[in-house]
Coordinates of C-alpha atoms in Angstrom, one line a residue:
M1 CA -7.3 1.9 -28.6
A2 CA -8.9 1.2 -31.7
D3 CA -7.4 -2.1 -32.1
I4 CA -8.6 -3.8 -28.6
A5 CA -12.8 -1.8 -29.2
D6 CA -15.1 0.5 -31.9
Q7 CA -15.2 3.6 -30.9
A8 CA -18.4 4.7 -31.3
M9 CA -18.8 1.8 -28.1
I10 CA -16.5 3.3 -26.4
R11 CA -17.6 6.9 -26.6
R12 CA -22.0 5.7 -25.8
A13 CA -20.1 4.3 -22.9
S14 CA -18.3 6.1 -21.3
H15 CA -22.1 8.7 -22.2
D16 CA -23.4 6.1 -20.5
D17 CA -21.1 5.2 -17.5
A18 CA -22.9 6.2 -14.5
T19 CA -19.7 6.4 -12.2
E20 CA -19.2 9.7 -13.7
R21 CA -22.0 11.5 -12.0
N22 CA -22.0 10.8 -8.7
V23 CA -23.9 7.7 -8.2
L24 CA -22.1 6.3 -6.2
P25 CA -21.4 8.2 -2.2
P26 CA -18.4 10.3 -1.5
L27 CA -16.1 8.9 1.5
S28 CA -16.1 11.3 3.1
G29 CA -19.3 11.4 4.5
T30 CA -18.9 8.1 5.9
P31 CA -20.0 6.6 9.6
V32 CA -16.4 6.5 11.0
S33 CA -17.7 4.7 14.5
A34 CA -19.6 2.3 12.0
W35 CA -16.4 2.1 10.0
L36 CA -13.6 1.5 13.0
G37 CA -16.5 -1.6 13.9
L38 CA -16.1 -3.1 10.4
A39 CA -12.0 -2.9 10.7
E40 CA -12.2 -4.9 14.4
R41 CA -13.8 -7.2 12.5
A42 CA -12.2 -7.3 9.4
I43 CA -11.4 -11.1 7.6
E44 CA -8.3 -9.2 6.0
A45 CA -6.3 -7.0 7.6
N46 CA -5.1 -2.9 5.9
G47 CA -4.0 -1.0 7.4
Y48 CA -4.3 1.7 4.4
Y49 CA -8.0 1.1 4.6
Q50 CA -8.6 2.8 8.4
P51 CA -11.0 5.2 7.8
D52 CA -8.5 7.5 10.0
W53 CA -6.1 6.9 7.0
E54 CA -8.1 7.0 4.7
L55 CA -10.1 10.1 4.8
A56 CA -6.9 11.5 5.8
V57 CA -5.6 10.0 2.3
D58 CA -8.5 11.1 0.8
A59 CA -9.2 15.0 2.0
S60 CA -5.7 16.0 0.8
A61 CA -3.5 14.1 0.0
R62 CA -1.6 14.8 -3.5
G63 CA -3.8 12.7 -7.0
R64 CA -5.7 10.8 -4.0
T65 CA -8.0 12.8 -3.3
G66 CA -12.5 12.8 -3.7
A67 CA -13.2 9.0 -3.5
S68 CA -16.2 7.5 -3.9
L69 CA -17.7 4.7 -1.7
L70 CA -18.5 1.1 -2.4
S71 CA -20.2 -0.1 0.6
A72 CA -22.1 -3.1 2.3
T73 CA -24.8 -3.3 5.4
G74 CA -25.8 -6.3 6.9
D75 CA -29.5 -7.7 7.7
A76 CA -28.6 -5.9 11.2
G77 CA -27.8 -2.4 9.6
Q78 CA -24.0 -2.9 10.6
L79 CA -22.1 -1.6 8.4
I80 CA -20.1 -5.1 6.1
G81 CA -18.7 -4.4 3.6
L82 CA -16.7 -1.0 2.5
L83 CA -14.2 -0.7 -0.9
P84 CA -12.8 3.6 -1.7
V85 CA -13.1 4.0 -5.2
V86 CA -12.4 5.7 -8.3
P87 CA -13.7 5.7 -11.6
M88 CA -11.3 4.7 -14.2
R89 CA -11.4 7.3 -16.6
R90 CA -9.7 9.3 -13.0
I91 CA -6.5 6.9 -13.3
Y92 CA -6.2 5.4 -16.7
R93 CA -7.6 8.1 -19.3
I94 CA -9.4 5.8 -20.2
P95 CA -13.3 7.3 -21.4
L96 CA -14.9 3.0 -19.8
P97 CA -16.9 2.1 -17.1
A98 CA -15.1 0.3 -15.0
L99 CA -14.5 2.1 -10.7
V100 CA -11.4 1.0 -9.6
G101 CA -10.1 0.8 -5.5
A102 CA -8.9 4.0 -4.7
E103 CA -4.9 3.9 -3.9
P104 CA -4.8 5.3 0.4
Y105 CA -1.2 6.2 -0.2
G106 CA 0.0 2.6 0.9
T107 CA -0.3 0.5 -2.1
L108 CA -2.2 -2.3 -0.1
C109 CA -6.1 -2.1 -2.4
T110 CA -7.7 -6.3 -0.1
P111 CA -10.9 -4.0 0.8
L112 CA -12.2 -4.6 4.6
L113 CA -15.0 -8.0 4.5
D114 CA -16.7 -8.8 7.5
R115 CA -15.7 -11.7 8.1
D116 CA -19.1 -13.1 9.2
A117 CA -20.4 -11.6 6.4
A118 CA -17.5 -11.8 3.4
E119 CA -19.3 -13.3 0.4
Q120 CA -22.5 -11.0 1.5
A121 CA -20.3 -8.0 2.0
V122 CA -19.5 -8.6 -1.2
G123 CA -22.4 -9.3 -3.4
K124 CA -23.7 -6.6 -2.7
M125 CA -21.0 -4.2 -3.1
M126 CA -20.1 -5.5 -6.6
Q127 CA -24.2 -5.1 -7.8
Q128 CA -24.2 -2.0 -6.2
A129 CA -21.1 -1.6 -8.8
R130 CA -23.5 -2.2 -11.4
D131 CA -26.3 0.2 -10.4
A132 CA -23.6 2.5 -10.8
G133 CA -22.7 1.8 -14.4
A134 CA -20.4 0.0 -14.1
H135 CA -18.9 -3.3 -16.1
A136 CA -15.9 -4.1 -14.2
L137 CA -14.4 -4.0 -10.3
I138 CA -10.0 -3.2 -11.0
L139 CA -8.2 -4.2 -7.3
R140 CA -4.3 -3.1 -7.4
T141 CA -2.1 -4.2 -5.3
M142 CA -4.8 -6.5 -3.9
S143 CA -3.1 -9.8 -1.5
L144 CA -4.2 -12.6 -4.2
E145 CA -4.8 -15.3 -1.6
G146 CA -5.9 -14.3 1.4
P147 CA -9.8 -14.2 3.0
A148 CA -10.7 -11.9 1.7
M149 CA -10.1 -12.5 -3.1
A150 CA -11.5 -16.3 -1.8
A151 CA -14.5 -15.1 -0.4
I152 CA -14.3 -12.9 -3.9
R153 CA -13.5 -15.6 -6.2
A154 CA -16.4 -17.8 -4.5
V155 CA -19.1 -15.0 -5.0
L156 CA -17.9 -14.7 -9.3
A157 CA -17.6 -18.6 -9.4
R158 CA -21.6 -18.7 -7.9
D159 CA -22.5 -15.9 -11.3
G160 CA -20.4 -18.0 -13.8
L161 CA -17.6 -15.2 -12.9
Q162 CA -13.9 -15.5 -12.6
P163 CA -11.5 -12.8 -12.3
R164 CA -8.9 -12.0 -14.1
L165 CA -5.6 -11.5 -13.3
L166 CA -3.7 -8.5 -14.5
A167 CA -0.5 -8.7 -13.0
A168 CA 1.1 -9.9 -10.0
Y169 CA 3.9 -10.4 -7.7
Q170 CA 6.0 -12.1 -4.7
R171 CA 5.9 -9.1 -1.0
A172 CA 8.4 -9.7 1.5
Q173 CA 6.9 -10.1 4.8
L174 CA 7.7 -10.5 8.9
D175 CA 6.9 -14.2 10.5
A176 CA 7.4 -12.3 13.4
T177 CA 6.0 -15.6 15.8
R178 CA 9.9 -16.4 15.6
D179 CA 12.4 -15.8 17.4
A180 CA 14.0 -12.2 16.1
N181 CA 17.7 -13.8 17.1
Q182 CA 16.7 -16.5 15.5
L183 CA 14.8 -14.6 11.4
L184 CA 18.1 -13.1 11.3
R185 CA 20.6 -15.3 11.6
D186 CA 18.5 -18.1 9.0
A187 CA 18.4 -15.2 6.3
L188 CA 21.4 -13.1 6.3
G189 CA 23.4 -15.2 7.3
P190 CA 26.5 -15.7 9.5
K191 CA 28.7 -13.4 7.3
K192 CA 26.6 -11.2 6.4
L193 CA 25.2 -9.8 10.6
K194 CA 29.2 -10.3 10.9
E195 CA 29.8 -6.9 8.2
L196 CA 26.5 -5.5 9.3
R197 CA 27.8 -5.4 12.6
R198 CA 30.7 -4.4 11.9
Q199 CA 28.4 -1.1 10.0
R200 CA 26.6 -0.4 13.3
Q201 CA 30.0 -0.3 15.7
R202 CA 31.1 2.5 12.7
L203 CA 28.3 4.3 13.1
A204 CA 28.8 3.7 16.7
D205 CA 31.8 5.9 16.2
H206 CA 29.5 9.4 15.4
G207 CA 28.3 8.4 18.3
A208 CA 26.1 6.0 21.3
V209 CA 23.6 4.9 18.7
R210 CA 19.9 4.6 20.2
F211 CA 16.9 2.3 18.3
D212 CA 13.8 5.0 19.3
V213 CA 9.9 3.9 18.8
A214 CA 7.1 6.8 19.3
R215 CA 3.9 5.9 20.9
T216 CA 2.1 8.4 22.1
P217 CA 1.1 11.9 20.2
R218 CA 3.4 14.4 21.9
E219 CA 5.9 11.9 20.9
V220 CA 4.6 11.1 17.1
A221 CA 4.1 14.6 15.7
T222 CA 8.0 15.2 17.0
A223 CA 9.2 12.2 15.7
L224 CA 7.6 13.5 12.0
E225 CA 9.5 16.3 11.9
T226 CA 12.4 14.6 12.2
F227 CA 11.4 12.2 9.8
L228 CA 9.9 14.3 7.3
V229 CA 13.7 16.2 7.0
L230 CA 15.1 12.3 6.9
E231 CA 12.8 12.4 3.2
A232 CA 13.0 14.6 1.5
G233 CA 17.2 15.3 2.7
G234 CA 18.0 12.3 0.1
W235 CA 16.6 11.0 -3.4
K236 CA 13.0 11.5 -2.7
G237 CA 13.5 14.5 -1.5
R238 CA 16.0 14.8 -5.9
R239 CA 13.2 13.3 -6.8
G240 CA 10.4 15.5 -6.1
T241 CA 8.8 12.8 -4.4
A242 CA 9.4 12.7 -0.5
L243 CA 6.0 14.1 1.4
S244 CA 7.2 16.8 2.9
Q245 CA 8.4 19.0 -0.6
H246 CA 3.4 18.5 -1.3
A247 CA 1.6 20.8 0.6
G248 CA -1.3 17.9 0.6
D249 CA 0.4 15.5 1.4
E250 CA 2.3 17.3 3.6
A251 CA -0.5 17.7 5.7
F252 CA -1.9 13.8 4.7
I253 CA 0.7 12.3 7.3
R254 CA 0.5 15.3 9.2
R255 CA -3.1 14.1 9.9
A256 CA -2.8 10.4 9.6
T257 CA 0.3 9.9 11.9
S258 CA -2.1 11.5 14.6
A259 CA -4.9 10.3 14.5
M260 CA -3.7 7.1 14.4
A261 CA -1.1 7.2 17.5
E262 CA -4.3 8.2 19.8
A263 CA -5.8 4.9 18.7
G264 CA -1.9 3.3 19.3
R265 CA -2.3 2.5 15.0
C266 CA 0.8 4.4 14.3
E267 CA 4.7 4.9 15.6
I268 CA 8.0 6.2 14.0
L269 CA 11.1 5.0 14.9
T270 CA 14.4 6.8 14.3
L271 CA 17.5 5.6 14.8
Y272 CA 19.9 7.4 15.8
A273 CA 23.7 7.8 16.1
G274 CA 24.7 10.3 19.2
A275 CA 21.9 13.3 18.7
T276 CA 22.0 12.5 15.1
P277 CA 19.3 11.0 13.4
V278 CA 19.8 8.3 10.9
A279 CA 17.2 6.9 10.5
G280 CA 12.8 6.2 10.6
G281 CA 10.1 4.9 9.3
I282 CA 6.5 4.8 9.9
V283 CA 4.4 2.1 10.6
V284 CA 0.8 1.9 11.3
R285 CA -0.6 -1.7 13.1
H286 CA -4.3 -2.9 11.9
Q287 CA -5.0 -6.1 13.8
D288 CA -2.8 -8.2 14.6
R289 CA -0.5 -7.3 11.3
A290 CA 1.6 -3.6 11.3
F291 CA 2.5 -2.0 8.1
F292 CA 6.3 -0.8 7.1
F293 CA 4.8 2.5 5.1
K294 CA 8.1 4.3 4.7
I295 CA 11.7 4.9 5.5
G296 CA 13.9 7.8 5.3
I297 CA 17.6 7.7 5.6
D298 CA 20.8 10.2 6.0
E299 CA 22.4 9.7 3.0
R300 CA 26.3 11.1 4.6
F301 CA 25.6 7.4 7.1
A302 CA 25.1 5.7 4.0
K303 CA 28.7 2.9 4.3
H304 CA 26.4 2.1 7.4
S305 CA 23.3 1.1 6.2
P306 CA 21.2 2.5 8.0
G307 CA 18.2 1.5 6.4
A308 CA 18.6 -1.8 7.2
Q309 CA 20.1 -1.3 11.1
L310 CA 16.8 0.5 11.0
T311 CA 15.1 -2.7 9.6
L312 CA 17.1 -4.7 11.8
E313 CA 16.1 -2.9 14.7
L314 CA 12.2 -3.4 14.1
T315 CA 12.2 -6.5 13.0
R316 CA 13.0 -7.1 17.0
H317 CA 11.3 -5.0 18.2
L318 CA 7.9 -6.2 16.4
C319 CA 8.7 -9.8 17.2
A320 CA 8.8 -8.9 20.9
D321 CA 5.7 -7.8 20.4
P322 CA 3.0 -11.0 21.3
A323 CA 0.6 -8.4 19.7
I324 CA 2.0 -8.9 16.0
N325 CA 1.9 -11.8 14.4
S326 CA 3.0 -10.4 10.4
A327 CA 4.4 -7.8 9.2
D328 CA 4.1 -6.3 5.2
S329 CA 7.2 -4.5 3.9
T330 CA 4.0 -2.4 1.1
A331 CA 8.0 -2.5 -0.3
A332 CA 8.5 -3.2 -4.6
P333 CA 9.2 -5.9 -5.8
G334 CA 12.7 -7.4 -5.5
H335 CA 14.0 -4.6 -3.1
P336 CA 17.4 -4.7 -2.8
M337 CA 17.5 -4.1 0.5
I338 CA 14.0 -5.3 2.2
D339 CA 13.7 -9.0 0.1
P340 CA 17.1 -10.0 2.1
I341 CA 16.4 -9.4 6.0
W342 CA 12.0 -10.9 6.1
R343 CA 12.8 -13.6 3.8
G344 CA 8.3 -14.0 4.0
R345 CA 6.4 -13.2 1.2
F346 CA 3.3 -13.1 0.4
A347 CA 1.7 -12.6 -3.9
I348 CA 0.2 -9.4 -4.9
G349 CA -1.7 -8.9 -7.7
D350 CA -3.8 -6.7 -9.6
V351 CA -6.7 -7.6 -10.6
L352 CA -10.2 -7.0 -12.8
L353 CA -13.1 -8.1 -11.5
P354 CA -15.9 -8.6 -14.7
L355 CA -19.5 -7.8 -12.8
R356 CA -22.0 -9.6 -16.0
R357 CA -21.8 -12.6 -17.7
H358 CA -20.9 -12.2 -21.4
D359 CA -19.8 -9.0 -21.4
P360 CA -18.7 -7.3 -25.0
L361 CA -16.9 -4.1 -23.1
L362 CA -15.1 -6.4 -20.7
P363 CA -12.2 -7.4 -23.6
A364 CA -12.3 -3.6 -24.2
I365 CA -11.9 -3.5 -20.4
H366 CA -8.8 -6.1 -20.5
G367 CA -6.9 -4.3 -23.1
A368 CA -7.4 -1.3 -22.5
L369 CA -5.6 -1.8 -18.8
N370 CA -2.7 -4.1 -21.0
I371 CA -1.7 -1.5 -23.5
H372 CA -1.7 1.4 -20.2
R373 CA 0.9 -1.4 -18.8
R374 CA 3.2 -2.3 -21.3
G375 CA 3.2 1.8 -21.9
Y376 CA 4.1 2.3 -18.1
E377 CA 7.0 -0.2 -18.7
A378 CA 8.4 1.1 -20.9
A379 CA 8.9 4.5 -19.5
R380 CA 10.0 2.8 -16.8
D381 CA 12.7 0.9 -17.9
A382 CA 13.2 4.2 -20.0
V383 CA 13.4 6.3 -16.2
R384 CA 16.6 3.7 -15.5
W385 CA 18.3 3.6 -18.2
I386 CA 18.3 7.6 -18.4
R387 CA 19.1 7.7 -14.1
Q388 CA 22.1 4.7 -15.5
R389 CA 23.3 7.2 -18.3
R390 CA 23.6 10.4 -15.4
A391 CA 25.6 8.3 -12.8
T392 CA 27.6 6.0 -14.8
P393 CA 30.9 8.6 -14.6
G394 CA 31.9 10.5 -18.8

């Protein structure tokens, strides 16, 4: 930290940081009816910032509870903007006065902005952040080229400011307005499709292959139990990251899927070979967009590509749904399974939004984030190297 800012300035900024002293209201106190109304009017869909989902995250999900609220109301008193936030200290362990968009377990932090008052909402939320003592707002996994970011850029530009891009990548998405069969032929080609058909036929040796979509609360509750077993039985279970391995995460996903299913905004997909579930996935819906949250597979059937088989069925399912125009894979960049199937792309990134002109603390915040990112990348590369070494026969 000595390389990026004077230590006395950092200590003074941390001491004066009102964002650490509960100035902002808690997210949990947001009126759900107003939040639901805003979600319906949002200029850009974000399934993971819908109230039934994010309140469940905020209540119990491991490392994601207790968020605060940045919000804005319109001239008639209606909610026109909403962003769950936490202090920078909590996420990065860096004592600088900035707020970070709370990660809702779905790796998308695009704020909800009223389509008829998006710039007004951004301006009011930024002022609320300033009043709380923040010098910057950090949005991770933000949609970079959508209308929400356009509104943010416009408001910053009026103040002589501009966002600083911290990281960016292209994420896979599905154009669900296309014919599914043609889309899959264009994406995979005849040779790969023939191989996947062969694998499906071999999967059918274990029993008739069936794709099931759970929609009602009762169906979703049953399908969730199957999904949790699938997820915990695979590599996520071995790494200790499966939802059912942590009481808070399990409570979150049970609450979220139940509430979302009541409103028709959640589906759980299961692919069976006979009576045996071989793959499952959770899909969240918001406006005309779907969000592929998680997938779990039975690794005993790995040679039959159950994850890809499930995604092929999901592609056909979404393309046949007139209410859905597109789907976010919610996947990491270059995902080896879904990127070749869903060939659409959209830009995702982390952005630093300055809140004051000529702010002497902004370079310190930006520099600290860069150092943190480099350290994270180095640690990630080291973990991958260790795993590869362990997987290589000696």
